Every structure is written in structure tokens, then in C-alpha cells.
Coordinates of C-alpha atoms and ligand atoms in Angstrom, one line a residue:
X721 CA 103.8 130.2 94.9
X722 CA 104.7 133.5 93.4
X723 CA 105.0 136.8 95.3
X724 CA 104.9 140.5 94.3
X725 CA 108.0 142.5 93.4
X726 CA 107.7 144.7 96.6
X727 CA 107.4 141.6 98.7
X728 CA 110.4 139.9 97.1
X729 CA 112.4 143.1 97.6
X730 CA 111.5 143.2 101.3
X731 CA 112.5 139.5 101.7
X732 CA 115.8 140.0 99.8
X733 CA 116.7 143.1 101.7
X734 CA 116.4 141.2 104.9
X735 CA 119.2 139.0 103.5
X736 CA 121.4 142.0 102.7
X737 CA 120.4 142.8 99.1
X738 CA 120.3 146.6 98.6
X739 CA 117.0 148.0 97.1
X740 CA 115.8 151.5 96.3
X741 CA 113.5 153.3 98.8
X742 CA 109.9 152.5 98.0
X743 CA 106.4 152.2 99.5
X744 CA 103.2 150.3 98.7
X745 CA 99.9 151.9 97.9
X746 CA 96.3 150.6 97.5
X747 CA 94.8 153.7 95.9
X748 CA 95.9 156.7 93.7
X749 CA 95.6 159.0 96.7
X750 CA 97.8 156.8 98.8
X751 CA 100.4 156.5 96.0
X752 CA 100.7 160.3 95.8
X753 CA 100.9 160.5 99.6
X754 CA 103.6 157.9 99.7
X755 CA 105.7 159.9 97.2
X756 CA 105.4 163.1 99.2
X757 CA 106.3 161.2 102.4
X758 CA 109.3 159.7 100.7
X759 CA 110.5 162.9 99.3
X760 CA 112.6 163.3 96.1
X761 CA 111.9 164.6 92.6
X762 CA 111.4 161.5 90.5
X763 CA 109.5 158.3 91.2
X764 CA 108.7 155.2 89.4
X765 CA 105.2 153.8 89.8
X766 CA 105.1 150.1 89.3
X767 CA 101.9 147.9 89.0
X768 CA 102.2 144.9 91.3
X769 CA 101.1 141.9 89.3
X770 CA 102.5 138.4 89.3
X771 CA 104.2 138.8 85.9
X772 CA 107.2 140.3 84.2
X773 CA 107.3 142.4 81.1
X774 CA 105.3 145.2 82.9
X775 CA 107.6 148.0 81.6
X776 CA 106.7 147.3 78.0
X777 CA 103.0 146.9 78.8
X778 CA 102.6 150.2 80.6
X779 CA 102.8 148.9 84.1
X780 CA 106.0 150.9 85.0
X781 CA 105.8 154.7 84.7
X782 CA 108.3 157.4 85.7
X783 CA 106.5 160.4 87.3
X784 CA 107.9 163.8 88.4
X785 CA 105.2 165.1 90.7
X786 CA 102.6 163.7 93.1
X787 CA 99.8 165.0 90.8
X788 CA 101.3 163.0 88.0
X789 CA 101.5 159.9 90.2
X790 CA 97.9 160.3 91.1
X791 CA 96.9 160.6 87.4
X792 CA 98.9 157.7 86.2
X793 CA 97.8 155.4 89.0
X794 CA 94.2 156.3 88.3
X795 CA 94.8 154.8 84.9
X796 CA 96.2 151.6 86.5
X797 CA 94.0 150.7 89.4
X798 CA 91.3 148.1 88.7
X799 CA 92.6 147.5 85.2
X800 CA 94.0 144.3 83.9
X801 CA 97.6 144.5 82.8
X802 CA 98.4 142.3 79.8
X803 CA 102.0 141.4 79.4
X804 CA 103.6 138.7 77.3
X805 CA 103.7 136.6 80.6
X806 CA 100.1 137.0 81.7
X807 CA 98.2 135.5 78.7
X808 CA 95.5 137.6 76.9
X809 CA 93.2 137.8 80.0
X810 CA 95.9 139.8 81.9
X811 CA 96.2 140.3 85.7
X812 CA 94.3 142.7 87.9
X813 CA 96.2 145.7 89.3
X814 CA 95.1 146.3 93.0
X815 CA 98.4 147.5 94.4
X816 CA 101.2 149.8 93.1
X817 CA 104.7 150.3 94.4
X818 CA 106.1 153.8 94.4
X819 CA 109.8 153.8 94.2
X820 CA 112.5 156.4 94.1
X821 CA 113.8 156.7 90.5
X822 CA 117.4 155.6 90.3
X823 CA 120.1 156.9 87.9
X824 CA 121.1 153.8 86.0
X825 CA 124.6 153.3 84.7
X826 CA 124.4 149.7 83.9
X827 CA 121.8 146.9 84.0
X828 CA 122.6 143.3 84.8
X829 CA 120.5 140.2 84.7
X830 CA 120.7 137.9 87.8
X831 CA 118.8 134.7 88.3
X832 CA 118.9 131.7 90.7
X833 CA 117.2 128.6 89.5
X834 CA 117.1 124.9 90.2
X835 CA 119.1 123.1 87.6
X836 CA 117.4 119.7 87.4
X837 CA 120.2 118.0 85.4
X838 CA 123.0 118.9 87.9
X839 CA 120.5 118.8 90.8
X840 CA 122.0 122.0 92.0
X841 CA 121.1 125.6 92.4
X842 CA 122.4 127.4 89.4
X843 CA 123.3 131.1 89.1
X844 CA 122.7 132.7 85.7
X845 CA 123.9 136.2 85.1
X846 CA 124.4 138.5 82.1
X847 CA 125.7 142.0 81.5
X848 CA 122.7 142.4 79.2
X849 CA 120.2 143.3 82.0
X850 CA 116.7 144.7 81.3
X851 CA 116.1 142.1 78.6
X852 CA 114.3 138.9 79.4
X853 CA 116.7 136.0 79.8
X854 CA 115.0 134.1 77.0
X855 CA 115.8 137.0 74.6
X856 CA 119.4 137.2 76.0
X857 CA 119.9 133.5 75.4
X858 CA 118.5 133.8 71.8
X859 CA 120.5 136.9 70.8
X860 CA 123.5 137.2 73.1
X861 CA 124.2 133.7 74.5
X862 CA 127.9 134.4 74.8
X863 CA 127.2 137.0 77.5
X864 CA 125.6 134.5 79.9
X865 CA 127.6 133.5 82.9
X866 CA 126.6 130.3 84.8
X867 CA 127.8 128.8 88.1
X868 CA 126.4 125.9 90.0
X869 CA 126.6 125.7 93.8
X870 CA 127.8 122.6 95.6
X871 CA 125.2 122.1 98.3
X872 CA 127.6 120.6 100.9
X873 CA 129.6 123.9 101.0
X874 CA 127.2 126.5 99.8
X875 CA 128.0 129.4 97.6
X876 CA 131.7 130.3 97.9
X877 CA 133.1 133.8 97.8
X878 CA 135.5 132.9 95.0
X879 CA 132.6 131.8 92.9
X880 CA 130.9 135.2 93.5
X881 CA 134.2 137.0 92.6
X882 CA 134.5 135.0 89.5
X883 CA 131.0 136.0 88.4
X884 CA 131.8 139.6 89.2
X885 CA 135.0 139.5 87.0
X886 CA 133.1 137.8 84.1
X887 CA 130.5 140.5 84.3
X888 CA 133.2 143.1 84.2
X889 CA 132.3 144.7 87.6
X890 CA 134.8 147.3 88.6
X891 CA 137.1 146.4 91.5
X892 CA 135.5 148.8 94.0
X893 CA 132.1 147.2 93.6
X894 CA 133.1 143.5 93.6
X895 CA 132.5 143.0 97.3
X896 CA 129.1 144.6 97.0
X897 CA 128.1 142.1 94.2
X898 CA 129.5 139.2 96.4
X899 CA 127.1 140.4 99.2
X900 CA 124.2 140.6 96.8
X901 CA 124.8 137.1 95.4
X902 CA 125.3 135.5 98.8
X903 CA 122.1 137.3 100.1
X904 CA 120.1 135.9 97.2
X905 CA 121.6 132.4 97.7
X906 CA 120.7 132.4 101.5
X907 CA 117.2 133.6 100.8
X908 CA 116.8 130.9 98.2
X909 CA 117.9 128.0 100.4
X910 CA 116.6 129.2 103.8
X911 CA 113.2 130.0 102.5
X912 CA 112.8 127.0 100.1
X913 CA 112.5 129.1 97.0
X914 CA 112.6 127.6 93.5
X915 CA 113.5 130.8 91.7
X916 CA 115.0 134.2 92.5
X917 CA 115.3 136.7 89.7
X918 CA 116.7 140.3 89.8
X919 CA 116.2 141.9 86.4
X920 CA 117.7 144.4 86.3
X921 CA 120.3 144.5 89.0
X922 CA 121.7 148.0 88.4
X923 CA 124.9 149.9 89.0
X924 CA 123.8 153.4 89.7
X925 CA 125.4 156.7 88.7
X926 CA 126.6 157.1 92.3
X927 CA 128.2 153.7 92.3
X928 CA 125.8 151.5 94.2
X929 CA 124.4 148.1 93.3
X930 CA 120.6 147.9 93.6
X931 CA 117.9 145.4 92.8
X932 CA 115.5 147.4 90.7
X933 CA 113.2 144.5 90.1
X934 CA 112.8 141.2 92.0
X935 CA 110.8 138.0 91.5
X936 CA 110.7 135.0 93.8
X937 CA 108.8 131.7 93.5
X938 CA 108.5 129.3 96.4
X939 CA 108.1 125.5 96.7
X940 CA 104.4 125.0 97.6
X941 CA 105.2 121.8 99.4
X942 CA 107.6 123.6 101.7
X943 CA 105.3 126.6 102.5
X944 CA 104.2 125.0 105.8
X945 CA 107.7 125.6 107.1
X946 CA 107.5 129.3 106.3
X947 CA 104.3 130.9 107.6
X948 CA 105.7 134.4 107.0
X949 CA 106.1 133.5 103.3
X950 CA 102.7 131.8 102.9
X951 CA 101.1 135.0 104.3
X952 CA 102.4 136.8 101.2
X953 CA 100.1 134.9 98.9
X954 CA 97.8 137.1 96.8
X955 CA 94.9 135.1 95.4
X956 CA 93.8 137.9 93.2
X957 CA 96.8 137.0 91.0
X958 CA 96.1 133.3 90.7
X959 CA 93.7 131.3 88.5
X960 CA 90.6 131.3 90.7
X961 CA 90.1 127.6 90.0
X962 CA 93.6 126.7 91.2
X963 CA 93.3 129.0 94.2
X964 CA 90.1 127.1 95.2
X965 CA 91.8 123.8 94.7
X966 CA 94.8 124.8 96.8
X967 CA 92.5 125.8 99.6
X968 CA 90.9 122.4 99.5
X969 CA 94.2 120.5 99.5
X970 CA 93.7 119.2 95.9
X971 CA 96.4 119.3 93.3
X972 CA 94.7 121.0 90.3
X973 CA 95.9 122.7 87.1
X974 CA 93.2 124.4 85.0
X975 CA 93.4 123.9 81.2
X976 CA 91.3 125.0 78.2
X977 CA 89.5 121.8 77.2
X978 CA 86.0 120.5 77.9
X979 CA 86.5 117.2 79.6
X980 CA 86.9 117.5 83.4
X981 CA 89.1 114.9 85.0
X982 CA 88.9 113.4 88.5
X983 CA 91.8 111.0 89.0
X984 CA 93.8 109.6 91.9
X985 CA 97.5 109.8 91.5
X986 CA 99.5 112.4 89.4
X987 CA 100.9 109.7 87.0
X988 CA 97.4 108.4 86.3
X989 CA 96.1 111.9 85.9
X990 CA 98.8 112.6 83.3
X991 CA 98.0 109.3 81.5
X992 CA 94.3 110.2 81.6
X993 CA 94.9 113.5 79.9
X994 CA 97.0 111.9 77.3
X995 CA 94.4 109.3 76.5
X996 CA 91.7 111.9 76.2
X997 CA 93.8 113.7 73.7
X998 CA 94.5 110.5 71.8
X999 CA 90.7 109.9 71.6
X1000 CA 90.3 113.4 70.0
X1001 CA 89.3 115.4 73.1
X1002 CA 90.8 118.1 75.2
X1003 CA 91.1 117.8 79.0
X1004 CA 89.7 120.8 81.1
X1005 CA 92.1 120.2 83.9
X1006 CA 94.7 118.1 85.7
X1007 CA 93.3 116.9 89.0
X1008 CA 94.9 114.5 91.4
X1009 CA 92.6 113.9 94.4
X1010 CA 95.3 111.9 96.2
X1011 CA 95.5 108.5 97.5
X1012 CA 92.6 108.6 100.0
X1013 CA 89.8 109.3 97.5
X1014 CA 87.3 109.5 100.4
X1015 CA 83.7 110.5 99.5
X1016 CA 84.4 114.0 100.9
X1017 CA 87.3 114.4 98.6
X1018 CA 85.4 113.1 95.6
X1019 CA 82.6 115.6 96.3
X1020 CA 85.1 118.4 96.6
X1021 CA 86.6 117.3 93.3
X1022 CA 83.2 117.4 91.6
X1023 CA 82.5 120.8 93.0
X1024 CA 85.8 122.1 91.7
X1025 CA 85.6 120.5 88.3
X1026 CA 82.0 121.7 87.8
X1027 CA 82.9 125.3 88.8
X1028 CA 84.7 125.5 85.4
X1029 CA 82.0 126.6 82.9
X1030 CA 83.8 125.0 80.0
X1031 CA 83.4 121.5 81.4
X1032 CA 80.9 119.4 79.2
X1033 CA 81.7 115.9 80.4
X1034 CA 83.5 114.5 83.5
X1035 CA 85.8 111.5 83.4
X1036 CA 86.4 109.8 86.8
X1037 CA 89.4 107.5 86.6
X1038 CA 90.3 105.7 89.9
X1039 CA 92.8 103.0 90.4
X1040 CA 92.3 101.4 93.8
X1041 CA 95.5 99.8 95.2
X1042 CA 95.4 100.3 98.9
X1043 CA 92.0 102.0 98.4
X1044 CA 88.9 100.0 97.6
X1045 CA 86.7 100.5 94.5
X1046 CA 83.5 100.0 96.5
X1047 CA 84.4 102.8 98.8
X1048 CA 85.3 105.1 95.9
X1049 CA 82.0 104.2 94.1
X1050 CA 80.1 105.2 97.2
X1051 CA 82.0 108.4 97.2
X1052 CA 81.0 109.1 93.6
X1053 CA 77.4 108.3 94.3
X1054 CA 77.3 110.5 97.4
X1055 CA 79.1 113.3 95.6
X1056 CA 76.6 113.2 92.7
X1057 CA 73.7 113.4 95.2
X1058 CA 75.3 116.5 96.8
X1059 CA 76.8 118.3 93.9
X1060 CA 74.8 119.7 90.9
X1061 CA 76.3 117.9 87.9
X1062 CA 74.4 118.4 84.7
X1063 CA 76.9 117.0 82.2
X1064 CA 77.6 113.3 81.3
X1065 CA 79.8 111.5 83.9
X1066 CA 82.0 108.6 82.8
X1067 CA 83.4 106.4 85.5
X1068 CA 86.2 103.9 85.2
X1069 CA 87.2 102.0 88.2
X1070 CA 90.0 99.4 88.4
X1071 CA 91.8 97.5 91.2
X1072 CA 90.7 96.2 94.6
X1073 CA 86.9 95.3 94.9
X1074 CA 86.2 96.5 91.4
X1075 CA 83.1 94.3 90.9
X1076 CA 81.6 95.5 94.2
X1077 CA 82.3 99.1 93.1
X1078 CA 80.6 98.5 89.7
X1079 CA 77.6 97.0 91.5
X1080 CA 77.2 100.2 93.7
X1081 CA 77.3 102.4 90.6
X1082 CA 74.8 100.2 88.7
X1083 CA 72.4 100.1 91.7
X1084 CA 72.6 103.9 92.3
X1085 CA 70.1 104.6 89.6
X1086 CA 72.3 107.5 88.4
X1087 CA 72.7 107.6 84.6
X1088 CA 76.5 107.1 84.8
X1089 CA 78.4 105.9 81.8
X1090 CA 80.7 103.1 83.0
X1091 CA 83.9 102.0 81.3
X1092 CA 86.3 99.2 82.0
X1093 CA 89.6 100.3 80.3
X1094 CA 91.1 103.7 80.2
X1095 CA 90.9 103.8 76.4
X1096 CA 87.2 103.0 76.5
X1097 CA 86.6 105.6 79.2
X1098 CA 88.4 108.3 77.2
X1099 CA 86.5 107.4 74.0
X1100 CA 83.2 107.4 75.8
X1101 CA 84.0 110.8 77.4
X1102 CA 84.9 112.3 74.1
X1103 CA 81.9 110.7 72.5
X1104 CA 79.6 112.0 75.2
X1105 CA 81.0 115.5 74.8
X1106 CA 80.8 115.4 71.0
X1107 CA 77.3 114.0 70.6
X1108 CA 75.6 116.5 72.8
X1109 CA 73.8 113.8 74.7
X1110 CA 70.1 114.0 75.5
X1111 CA 68.8 114.7 78.9
X1112 CA 68.4 111.1 79.9
X1113 CA 72.1 110.4 80.0
X1114 CA 72.8 113.5 82.0
X1115 CA 73.1 113.2 85.7
X1116 CA 71.0 115.6 87.7
X1117 CA 71.4 115.3 91.4
X1118 CA 69.4 117.4 93.8
Ligands
LIG682 P1 109.3 144.5 84.3 O1 110.5 143.5 84.3 O2 108.1 143.8 84.8 O3 109.2 145.2 83.0 P2 111.0 146.2 86.0 O4 110.8 146.4 87.4 O5 112.2 145.5 85.5 O6 109.6 145.6 85.4 O7 111.0 147.7 85.3 C1 111.2 147.9 83.9 C2 112.3 148.9 83.7 O8 112.0 150.1 84.3 C3 113.6 148.4 84.3 O9 114.4 147.6 83.4 C4 114.3 149.8 84.6 O10 115.0 150.2 83.4 C5 113.2 150.7 84.8 N1 113.0 150.9 86.3 C6 112.3 150.1 87.2 N2 112.4 150.6 88.4 C7 113.2 151.7 88.4 C8 113.6 152.7 89.3 N3 113.3 152.6 90.6 N4 114.4 153.7 88.9 C9 114.7 153.9 87.6 N5 114.3 153.0 86.6 C10 113.5 151.9 87.0
LIG683 MG1 112.2 143.3 85.3

């Protein structure tokens, strides 16, 4: 789960990371009021969307009066901000953060990520802050400083000092950088984050180190341990299909194709998507309904898949190990009686009680297309989608 910049700043400041003074606003009037309340002469108004690259896209504006703040936020509210990280559809702006403008001397990139090859948290830093890390690694790779943290002992002070020296931080500020690094590390581990990024971390004209931007991503599977973090979720920033799935406890990723997939098990779901592609089609989603595959879950899955208007055929691929095909078949039949599905449905069942399952599907009277192997299922799904089947092969459940 991603959170907004202002939320990440609040989280990190609780761990000792210094941030500029700032306040959140839900309307242009409130933004102007916040600036007056805060005082000062220059402010930066920042669109709160779950994406970086806002500065270049017009989502970060320097303002010198409350009138100017009101005018420039009127331009932002309700609009979609399109940055190189949002995709062409952009992300809606419903909140802005008004922050005191800071005199910047130097910008530094700082990131904490999970390095899968060393199975450690890795710190990535560069003196070339303000640029995206991908651009830094393409144009100035020699400026990147890396350090991995040994989990048994945690992030050590000497490692932080070493990073400070490699970044050329002046002696008087080294301790401040150490505190910032250790604060980020503690926030990362204690809150089960998967990414913390401060870009830029700045050294100000008056010699302070401040996080001017902040991004945090959390491990969805650990959110139950951190209710104060799960509360920060903002569904307006998520793919609505994925938000609905998460609410229903289904593991779903929306894609751009036309063949909806309902599968039990993540590995089988991946294999199903691959096979659809091999057969010349494009999957509309990844969906793992989990081991249980109860009739209720199958019905939820159909509702979710059918809520995507691009779906022109649905492929159900269930392997019953501990589960039973007859039970799953009943689930499919029940789901199709409850959910309006007006596209061809292809069902492939394998495993325990497969013949009983097939019998239930055959006797249901529903015009399902049945398949035995995964290849056959994918080919029939692609065929059904391509040949614009006539009404008789479409399932209409009331
Ligand atoms: P994004 O990464 O989405 O473009 P940032 O928060 O990094 O957004 O802001 C973009 C740039 O705007 C920063 O690199 C920095 O130069 C400038 N900026 C952001 N916040 C402030 C601030 N409070 N004071 C001065 N400059 C700022
Ligand atoms: Mg940034």
C-alpha cells in the first residue's frame, strides 16, 4: 500500500526525521487559510497523489501570497495529474499540502528498499538529488552509494557515517544525517515498509537537513499489524478494480486485455495468463481466489471480473487438490445464477472429483464452454472472444 507525501512525512517525523512546516488542505480556501495560519512569505503547494514526478507535471507550485495559493490550487483541485508515473489516465487531486518554502543549498537522493538478492534492506543514496533514481543510475551511476543492513544488528552508526562521508556531507551535519538514516531505517522495519524514499533530502541555506519529499510503501500482508498505517489508505488513488478486490479479500491485479481470469492459486493464475497469451489473447486480470474457492468466493470473483467493461470472455481455471471439483462446480453454477454474466464462460476443472464436477456443470443447463486441459481452455477462451459468439453460447443468468 502506498501513502501520500504528507502522511509519509508525518510518519517519518515521528521517527526523528526533520521535515519543513506544512499543513494539509481539502479546498483552495482551506489552502490559503493554512498558509496564513502558518505564516511566512513563500510557500510550496503540492498536489497529493500517489505518484512521483509531480514537480515536472505542474503538481508542485511556489506561491508568494495567500491569493496566489488560492488561484493555483483552484487549478489543481478535482483535476487529474498526469506524471510519468501515473500512466496516461492520471490521478485525481483531492488534497494539497501547503509547505513552507525552504532555501535549498544541496539536494540528495535517499532510498531504502528491499534487496531481494542479498535478502537485506538496502540503502541507496546519491548526491544528485531531485532527479529520479532511474535517471541517476543511467547518467551518473558513479554517484550512487549503497549499503546493506545486517538484520541481526540493524543499521550501525559507522555505516551511516560512511554514507555521510561518501556523500561529502560537512562534518557539522554528519550527526544529523545519521539521525535521519536511522529514523528511516526504524520506520521501515518497525512498520513493515517495503520502500522509503526521500527525494530530495536537502541541506538548507541555514544548515539543516530536511526531507522535502517522502514516499513510503507498506507490505499489504503486514498491514493487519499496523492499524494506524492501514487507516492512511486513500482509495481515490487506487485502481478501483483493485480496491474492490482488496476489500473482498481477493488478490487481483487489473490488466488491459479482454479475457477475465478466475483461478485458484497465484502460480496457476500466472500460468493461465501465459497460456492465454500463447493462444493469442490478452488477459484482463490476474485473480487468485485462494485455496477455499467456496461458492461465495467464486460469486465475488465473477462480480469483480464482470465489473471490468473490457472483459469479453471469462476463463475459470480451478485445480482441486484439497478442494473438490464438485464443490467448485456448484460454486460456478450458483455464481452464474446470481451474477449477470453476458459473455462466454469457459470452465476448466482438474483434480479431486473432476467427473462429478463436470456432471454438475453439464446438468446445470447453463451454456458453459467446458475444457479439459489448460491449453484447450485458453484456446477456447481466445476463440470465443474472437469469434463474437452468438447469443446461444452466452450465459445470461437472472
Ligand atoms: P516530485 O518528486 O513529485 O516532483 P517533490 O516533492 O520532490 O515532488 O518536489 C519537486 C521539487 O520541488 C523538489 O525537488 C524541490 O526542488 C522543490 N520543492 C519541493 N518542496 C519544496 C519546499 N518545501 N521548499 C522548496 N522547494 C521545494
Ligand atoms: Mg520528489
